[in-house]
Short mmCIF file of C-alpha atoms and ligand atoms in Angstrom, two decimals:
data_model
loop_
_atom_site.label_atom_id
_atom_site.label_comp_id
_atom_site.label_asym_id
_atom_site.label_seq_id
_atom_site.Cartn_x
_atom_site.Cartn_y
_atom_site.Cartn_z
CA MET A 492 4.67 -83.43 40.10
CA SER A 493 1.71 -81.06 40.28
CA ASP A 494 -1.65 -81.49 41.94
CA LYS A 495 -3.44 -81.13 38.62
CA LYS A 496 -5.54 -83.99 37.28
CA ILE A 497 -3.83 -86.27 34.82
CA LEU A 498 -4.67 -86.37 31.13
CA VAL A 499 -3.36 -89.13 28.86
CA SER A 500 -3.92 -89.82 25.17
CA GLY A 501 -2.13 -91.01 22.06
CA VAL A 502 -2.33 -91.19 18.29
CA LYS A 503 -1.16 -94.08 16.15
CA PRO A 504 1.58 -93.27 13.62
CA THR A 505 -0.26 -95.07 10.83
CA GLY A 506 -0.71 -92.27 8.31
CA ARG A 507 -0.92 -88.50 8.19
CA PRO A 508 -3.36 -87.15 10.76
CA HIS A 509 -6.49 -85.57 9.34
CA ILE A 510 -8.82 -82.87 10.57
CA GLY A 511 -11.07 -85.58 12.05
CA ASN A 512 -8.23 -86.59 14.37
CA TYR A 513 -7.59 -82.95 15.13
CA PHE A 514 -11.09 -81.81 16.00
CA GLY A 515 -12.12 -85.15 17.55
CA ALA A 516 -9.10 -85.48 19.83
CA MET A 517 -5.86 -83.57 19.21
CA LYS A 518 -7.35 -80.09 19.59
CA GLN A 519 -8.45 -81.07 23.09
CA PHE A 520 -4.84 -81.98 23.92
CA VAL A 521 -3.91 -78.38 23.18
CA ASP A 522 -6.95 -76.75 24.75
CA LEU A 523 -6.47 -78.66 27.99
CA GLN A 524 -2.70 -78.53 28.40
CA ASP A 525 -2.90 -75.65 30.89
CA SER A 526 -5.53 -77.23 33.10
CA TYR A 527 -4.23 -80.81 33.27
CA GLU A 528 -0.96 -82.55 33.79
CA SER A 529 -0.82 -83.81 30.23
CA ARG A 530 1.00 -86.83 28.87
CA ILE A 531 0.61 -87.40 25.15
CA PHE A 532 2.33 -90.20 23.30
CA VAL A 533 2.89 -91.72 19.88
CA ALA A 534 1.24 -95.16 19.90
CA ASN A 535 4.01 -96.89 17.96
CA LEU A 536 3.53 -100.28 19.67
CA HIS A 537 -0.09 -100.24 18.56
CA ALA A 538 1.02 -99.31 15.05
CA LEU A 539 3.03 -102.56 14.84
CA THR A 540 -0.28 -104.37 14.35
CA SER A 541 -0.46 -102.83 10.89
CA ILE A 542 2.99 -101.46 9.92
CA GLN A 543 5.70 -104.06 9.53
CA ASN A 544 8.38 -101.92 7.94
CA ALA A 545 11.02 -100.44 10.26
CA SER A 546 11.93 -97.30 8.33
CA GLU A 547 8.29 -96.51 7.64
CA LEU A 548 7.37 -96.87 11.31
CA LYS A 549 10.30 -94.71 12.45
CA GLU A 550 9.50 -91.99 9.96
CA MET A 551 5.81 -91.95 10.79
CA SER A 552 6.51 -91.87 14.53
CA GLN A 553 8.87 -88.92 14.18
CA GLY A 554 6.18 -87.31 12.02
CA VAL A 555 3.55 -87.54 14.76
CA VAL A 556 5.89 -85.83 17.24
CA GLU A 557 6.31 -83.01 14.72
CA ASP A 558 2.53 -82.93 14.28
CA TYR A 559 2.11 -82.55 18.03
CA LEU A 560 4.49 -79.60 18.02
CA GLY A 561 2.75 -78.19 14.96
CA ILE A 562 -0.70 -78.12 16.55
CA GLY A 563 0.74 -76.19 19.48
CA LEU A 564 1.52 -78.74 22.16
CA ASP A 565 4.14 -77.10 24.33
CA PRO A 566 6.72 -79.52 25.77
CA SER A 567 7.07 -77.32 28.84
CA LYS A 568 3.40 -78.08 29.63
CA THR A 569 2.74 -81.43 27.97
CA THR A 570 5.07 -84.40 28.17
CA LEU A 571 5.44 -85.90 24.70
CA TYR A 572 6.87 -89.38 24.37
CA LEU A 573 6.99 -92.58 22.38
CA GLN A 574 4.94 -95.45 23.74
CA SER A 575 7.89 -97.82 23.17
CA ASP A 576 10.09 -95.65 25.42
CA VAL A 577 7.92 -96.70 28.36
CA PRO A 578 8.19 -100.49 28.05
CA HIS A 579 6.39 -100.89 31.40
CA VAL A 580 3.13 -100.71 29.44
CA ALA A 581 3.94 -103.96 27.65
CA GLU A 582 4.60 -105.66 30.97
CA LEU A 583 1.39 -104.30 32.44
CA ALA A 584 -0.52 -105.41 29.34
CA TRP A 585 0.73 -108.96 29.98
CA ILE A 586 -0.48 -108.82 33.56
CA PHE A 587 -3.88 -107.65 32.31
CA ASN A 588 -3.87 -110.41 29.66
CA CYS A 589 -3.89 -112.90 32.47
CA LEU A 590 -7.01 -111.33 34.01
CA VAL A 591 -9.18 -110.51 31.02
CA THR A 592 -11.18 -113.22 29.29
CA MET A 593 -11.36 -113.97 25.57
CA PRO A 594 -15.11 -113.20 25.34
CA THR A 595 -14.44 -109.70 26.70
CA LEU A 596 -11.97 -108.97 23.92
CA MET A 597 -14.23 -110.60 21.35
CA ARG A 598 -16.80 -107.87 22.04
CA ALA A 599 -14.43 -105.14 20.82
CA HIS A 600 -15.73 -103.31 17.72
CA ALA A 601 -12.33 -103.21 16.02
CA PHE A 602 -11.94 -106.97 16.36
CA LYS A 603 -15.53 -107.65 15.24
CA ASP A 604 -15.12 -105.40 12.19
CA ALA A 605 -11.88 -107.08 11.19
CA GLU A 606 -13.53 -110.47 11.59
CA ALA A 607 -16.60 -109.43 9.61
CA LYS A 608 -14.31 -108.32 6.77
CA ASN A 609 -12.53 -111.67 6.89
CA LYS A 610 -9.22 -109.94 7.54
CA GLU A 611 -6.22 -111.83 8.84
CA ILE A 612 -6.22 -110.87 12.51
CA ASN A 613 -2.95 -110.93 14.39
CA VAL A 614 -2.96 -111.40 18.16
CA GLY A 615 -1.88 -107.76 18.52
CA ILE A 616 -5.14 -106.59 16.98
CA PHE A 617 -7.11 -108.87 19.25
CA ASP A 618 -5.16 -107.66 22.26
CA TYR A 619 -5.19 -103.99 21.25
CA PRO A 620 -7.62 -102.83 23.98
CA ILE A 621 -5.46 -104.39 26.69
CA LEU A 622 -2.34 -102.49 25.68
CA MET A 623 -4.45 -99.36 25.48
CA ALA A 624 -5.75 -99.96 29.00
CA ALA A 625 -2.15 -100.31 30.19
CA ASP A 626 -1.20 -97.02 28.47
CA ILE A 627 -3.88 -95.25 30.44
CA LEU A 628 -3.98 -97.04 33.79
CA VAL A 629 -0.23 -97.00 34.39
CA HIS A 630 -0.56 -93.20 34.73
CA ASP A 631 -3.60 -93.23 37.01
CA ALA A 632 -5.12 -90.99 34.36
CA ASP A 633 -8.25 -89.01 35.18
CA VAL A 634 -9.28 -88.13 31.64
CA VAL A 635 -8.62 -89.45 28.16
CA PRO A 636 -9.61 -87.15 25.28
CA VAL A 637 -10.56 -89.24 22.23
CA GLY A 638 -13.07 -89.49 19.38
CA LYS A 639 -16.23 -91.54 19.70
CA ASP A 640 -14.65 -94.60 18.02
CA GLN A 641 -12.42 -95.05 21.08
CA GLU A 642 -15.22 -94.91 23.65
CA GLN A 643 -15.50 -98.67 23.94
CA HIS A 644 -11.76 -98.97 24.55
CA ILE A 645 -11.94 -96.53 27.45
CA GLU A 646 -14.91 -98.43 28.86
CA MET A 647 -12.78 -101.60 28.70
CA ALA A 648 -9.94 -99.84 30.51
CA ARG A 649 -12.40 -98.97 33.27
CA GLU A 650 -13.57 -102.58 33.44
CA ILE A 651 -9.99 -103.83 33.62
CA ALA A 652 -9.20 -101.38 36.44
CA ARG A 653 -12.23 -102.68 38.37
CA LYS A 654 -11.28 -106.28 37.77
CA PHE A 655 -7.68 -105.75 38.87
CA ASN A 656 -8.79 -103.82 41.96
CA GLY A 657 -11.33 -106.53 42.80
CA THR A 658 -8.67 -109.24 42.51
CA TYR A 659 -5.62 -107.59 44.04
CA GLY A 660 -6.95 -104.64 46.04
CA GLU A 661 -7.40 -100.96 45.16
CA THR A 662 -4.61 -100.07 42.71
CA PHE A 663 -5.91 -98.31 39.60
CA LYS A 664 -8.09 -95.27 39.02
CA GLU A 665 -11.01 -95.55 36.58
CA PRO A 666 -10.36 -93.04 33.79
CA LYS A 667 -13.07 -91.02 32.06
CA ALA A 668 -13.31 -90.63 28.30
CA LEU A 669 -13.47 -86.99 27.26
CA ILE A 670 -15.55 -86.89 24.09
CA ILE A 671 -17.02 -83.69 22.72
CA ASP A 672 -20.46 -84.36 21.22
CA SER A 673 -20.26 -81.90 18.34
CA VAL A 674 -17.01 -83.44 17.03
CA ALA A 675 -17.32 -87.00 18.36
CA THR A 676 -17.38 -88.32 14.77
CA VAL A 677 -16.15 -85.82 12.19
CA PRO A 678 -17.45 -86.69 8.71
CA GLY A 679 -15.15 -87.01 5.70
CA THR A 680 -15.55 -85.69 2.17
CA ASP A 681 -18.09 -88.44 1.41
CA GLY A 682 -20.19 -87.86 4.54
CA GLN A 683 -19.01 -91.08 6.26
CA LYS A 684 -16.73 -90.93 9.30
CA MET A 685 -13.43 -89.32 8.27
CA SER A 686 -10.84 -92.08 8.45
CA LYS A 687 -7.37 -92.89 7.17
CA SER A 688 -8.81 -96.10 5.76
CA TYR A 689 -11.70 -94.58 3.75
CA ASN A 690 -9.83 -92.23 1.45
CA ASN A 691 -12.10 -89.37 2.50
CA THR A 692 -9.75 -87.28 4.61
CA ILE A 693 -8.51 -83.72 4.65
CA PRO A 694 -4.95 -83.96 5.99
CA LEU A 695 -4.30 -81.69 8.94
CA PHE A 696 -1.03 -80.44 7.47
CA ALA A 697 -2.30 -80.29 3.92
CA SER A 698 -0.71 -78.19 1.19
CA ASP A 699 -2.94 -75.67 -0.60
CA GLU A 700 -3.25 -78.05 -3.55
CA GLU A 701 -4.28 -80.91 -1.30
CA ILE A 702 -6.93 -78.74 0.30
CA GLU A 703 -8.30 -77.73 -3.10
CA LYS A 704 -8.36 -81.30 -4.33
CA ALA A 705 -10.06 -82.65 -1.21
CA ILE A 706 -12.73 -79.96 -1.10
CA MET A 707 -13.51 -80.06 -4.81
CA GLY A 708 -13.94 -83.80 -4.33
CA ILE A 709 -16.62 -83.42 -1.63
CA VAL A 710 -19.65 -85.44 -2.63
CA THR A 711 -22.73 -83.22 -3.08
CA ASP A 712 -26.27 -84.26 -3.93
CA SER A 713 -27.72 -82.01 -6.59
CA GLY A 714 -31.06 -80.65 -5.55
CA GLN A 715 -30.07 -79.81 -1.97
CA ASP A 716 -30.22 -76.11 -1.04
CA ILE A 717 -27.40 -76.64 1.39
CA PRO A 718 -24.63 -79.06 0.40
CA LYS A 719 -24.61 -81.01 3.64
CA ASN A 720 -21.15 -82.54 3.31
CA VAL A 721 -19.61 -79.12 2.60
CA TYR A 722 -21.46 -77.47 5.48
CA GLU A 723 -20.51 -80.18 8.00
CA ILE A 724 -16.82 -79.64 7.31
CA HIS A 725 -17.17 -75.88 7.21
CA LYS A 726 -18.76 -75.75 10.62
CA LEU A 727 -15.59 -77.11 12.16
CA ILE A 728 -13.86 -73.82 11.47
CA ARG A 729 -16.62 -71.16 11.34
CA SER A 730 -19.49 -70.32 13.66
CA GLU A 731 -22.89 -71.72 12.75
CA ASP A 732 -24.45 -68.22 12.85
CA ASP A 733 -22.00 -67.07 10.24
CA LEU A 734 -22.49 -70.14 8.13
CA GLN A 735 -26.26 -70.11 8.17
CA LYS A 736 -26.27 -66.64 6.70
CA LEU A 737 -23.57 -67.49 4.17
CA TYR A 738 -25.25 -70.71 3.02
CA ARG A 739 -28.61 -68.91 2.75
CA ASP A 740 -27.11 -66.13 0.63
CA LYS A 741 -25.34 -68.62 -1.62
CA LYS A 742 -28.16 -71.13 -1.76
CA GLY A 743 -27.50 -73.83 -4.38
CA GLN A 744 -24.11 -72.33 -5.39
CA TYR A 745 -22.02 -75.33 -4.48
CA LYS A 746 -18.90 -74.33 -6.34
CA GLU A 747 -18.73 -70.93 -4.73
CA LEU A 748 -19.34 -72.36 -1.27
CA LYS A 749 -16.59 -74.88 -1.81
CA GLY A 750 -14.31 -72.00 -2.84
CA ILE A 751 -15.01 -70.18 0.42
CA LEU A 752 -14.40 -73.36 2.41
CA ILE A 753 -11.07 -73.81 0.61
CA GLU A 754 -9.96 -70.29 1.58
CA ASP A 755 -11.09 -70.75 5.19
CA LEU A 756 -9.27 -74.06 5.45
CA LYS A 757 -6.08 -72.60 4.01
CA ASN A 758 -6.17 -69.82 6.59
CA PHE A 759 -6.73 -72.35 9.31
CA ILE A 760 -4.10 -74.88 8.21
CA GLN A 761 -1.24 -72.66 7.01
CA PRO A 762 -0.14 -71.39 10.46
CA MET A 763 0.02 -74.97 11.74
CA VAL A 764 2.11 -76.07 8.76
CA LYS A 765 4.43 -73.15 9.44
CA ARG A 766 4.76 -73.93 13.14
CA ARG A 767 5.40 -77.59 12.33
CA GLU A 768 8.28 -76.59 10.06
CA GLU A 769 9.72 -74.23 12.65
CA LYS A 770 9.53 -76.72 15.50
CA SER A 771 10.46 -79.96 13.75
CA GLY A 772 14.12 -79.63 14.75
CA GLU A 773 13.11 -79.94 18.41
CA ALA A 774 11.26 -83.22 17.99
CA GLN A 775 14.16 -85.52 18.76
CA SER A 776 15.23 -83.90 22.03
CA VAL A 777 11.62 -83.46 23.12
CA ILE A 778 10.82 -87.16 22.91
CA THR A 779 14.12 -88.25 24.42
CA GLU A 780 13.37 -86.05 27.45
CA GLY A 781 9.70 -87.06 27.55
CA GLY A 782 10.50 -90.79 27.51
CA LYS A 783 13.01 -90.41 30.31
CA LYS A 784 10.57 -88.48 32.45
CA MET A 785 7.71 -90.92 31.88
CA ARG A 786 9.83 -93.95 32.70
CA GLU A 787 10.63 -92.35 36.04
CA VAL A 788 7.00 -91.44 36.66
CA VAL A 789 5.56 -94.91 36.01
CA HIS A 790 8.37 -96.77 37.77
CA ASN A 791 6.75 -96.53 41.22
CA LYS A 792 3.36 -97.54 39.91
CA MET A 793 4.84 -100.67 38.34
CA LYS A 794 6.67 -101.45 41.56
CA GLU A 795 3.31 -101.34 43.35
CA VAL A 796 1.69 -103.56 40.69
CA ARG A 797 4.48 -106.14 40.82
CA GLU A 798 4.21 -106.24 44.57
CA LYS A 799 0.43 -106.71 44.40
CA VAL A 800 0.52 -109.58 41.91
CA GLY A 801 3.52 -111.28 43.50
CA LEU A 802 6.32 -110.55 41.05
CA ILE A 803 9.40 -110.00 43.16
CA HIS A 804 10.86 -106.60 42.38
CA HIS A 805 14.58 -105.88 42.28
CA GLU A 806 15.77 -102.33 41.67
P1 LIG B 1842 -7.89 -93.14 12.37
O1 LIG B 1842 -9.19 -93.56 13.03
O2 LIG B 1842 -8.05 -92.11 11.32
O3 LIG B 1842 -7.02 -94.30 11.99
P2 LIG B 1842 -6.43 -92.81 14.89
O4 LIG B 1842 -6.89 -94.18 15.20
O5 LIG B 1842 -4.96 -92.57 14.92
O6 LIG B 1842 -7.06 -92.36 13.50
O7 LIG B 1842 -7.14 -91.79 15.87
C1 LIG B 1842 -6.52 -90.79 16.65
C2 LIG B 1842 -7.60 -90.06 17.44
O8 LIG B 1842 -8.49 -89.39 16.54
C3 LIG B 1842 -8.50 -90.98 18.30
O9 LIG B 1842 -8.80 -90.33 19.52
C4 LIG B 1842 -9.74 -91.13 17.46
O10 LIG B 1842 -10.89 -91.39 18.24
C5 LIG B 1842 -9.83 -89.76 16.82
N1 LIG B 1842 -10.56 -89.80 15.54
C6 LIG B 1842 -10.25 -90.51 14.44
N2 LIG B 1842 -11.14 -90.28 13.44
C7 LIG B 1842 -12.04 -89.40 13.94
C8 LIG B 1842 -13.22 -88.76 13.39
N3 LIG B 1842 -13.60 -88.97 12.15
N4 LIG B 1842 -13.92 -87.94 14.20
C9 LIG B 1842 -13.53 -87.70 15.48
N5 LIG B 1842 -12.43 -88.25 16.04
C10 LIG B 1842 -11.69 -89.09 15.29
N1 LIG B 1843 -6.34 -96.61 20.07
C1 LIG B 1843 -6.10 -95.21 19.83
C2 LIG B 1843 -6.50 -94.90 18.38
O1 LIG B 1843 -6.67 -95.78 17.58
C3 LIG B 1843 -4.67 -94.83 20.08
C4 LIG B 1843 -4.31 -95.10 21.50
C5 LIG B 1843 -3.48 -96.09 21.97
C6 LIG B 1843 -4.77 -94.39 22.66
N2 LIG B 1843 -3.40 -96.03 23.31
C7 LIG B 1843 -4.18 -95.01 23.78
C8 LIG B 1843 -5.62 -93.31 22.81
C9 LIG B 1843 -4.43 -94.55 25.07
C10 LIG B 1843 -5.87 -92.86 24.12
C11 LIG B 1843 -5.27 -93.47 25.24
O2 LIG B 1843 -6.62 -93.77 18.07
#
């Protein structure tokens, strides 16, 4: 392979990606694909914690590959693959399970939130950070571009690498989270964090009608000169200098400002929708190739790990 640093990240196929996913993480995958050796996957094993319907999971997973192609990931630069096509990560997660303590996992925000909401928590949800650590560490990744909500998970991956190295000798690299401050937590149409579970998203591959509906639904407080929730979304796609002038000129004219945001978003989203349509036919062969390549790449690392922990390895 190349002497470039290694970048790894993934997105769960649990719903249509939104512009929060894009600006918080996926855009960085594209921006950095020339400077890193990039490996981007569909986190379908993680999705099993919440999707227990085979055809739905398959369809969503295929959809994320198409999304990756749509945003401009180029398979000749970035390896795209399905997490389940590299089963080594599940084995590595088990090895980590036997090192990490329950109290460590009990500190995870996702687990604490689920517990606070009295949700039924499957062991997969509890163990989620361990599988994520395996996804990253098996590659000896240098950087992991993600949104702020994943910061704790990357910190845990670093801790797990240290613990493994301390127990079995130097084996794993400690990865760094790559989080961009200005888009670390993109707000949704209600001003809270944009999230698939809050019904406040603008889908990344939205139709014109969906864009109109989402933007007209942005919550605004009457009495503000600048509708904050509109402005915060607008600044993702237009320079602040531009916007400050625009929002000053149109002070208090919420409807008109929303109209301009709608047009800007359409211009931003339409080319991606078009590229997604054009490239979708390639998705299947791209992930077949990507999975094959990644299995070969991680094979030697797993051989080393098995050796270190005392699992006898047979080719
Ligand atoms: P969601 O949180 O909507 O369920 P995912 O868990 O699939 O989405 O997240 C995929 C990537 O997008 C992760 O790196 C996550 O940190 C990032 N992300 C999700 N929501 C936001 C947001 N509102 N702002 C910035 N990044 C986000
Ligand atoms: N947990 C991430 C999310 O919810 C998805 C994910 C799984 C991931 N494994 C990863 C992200 C490894 C980065 C690196 O969005």
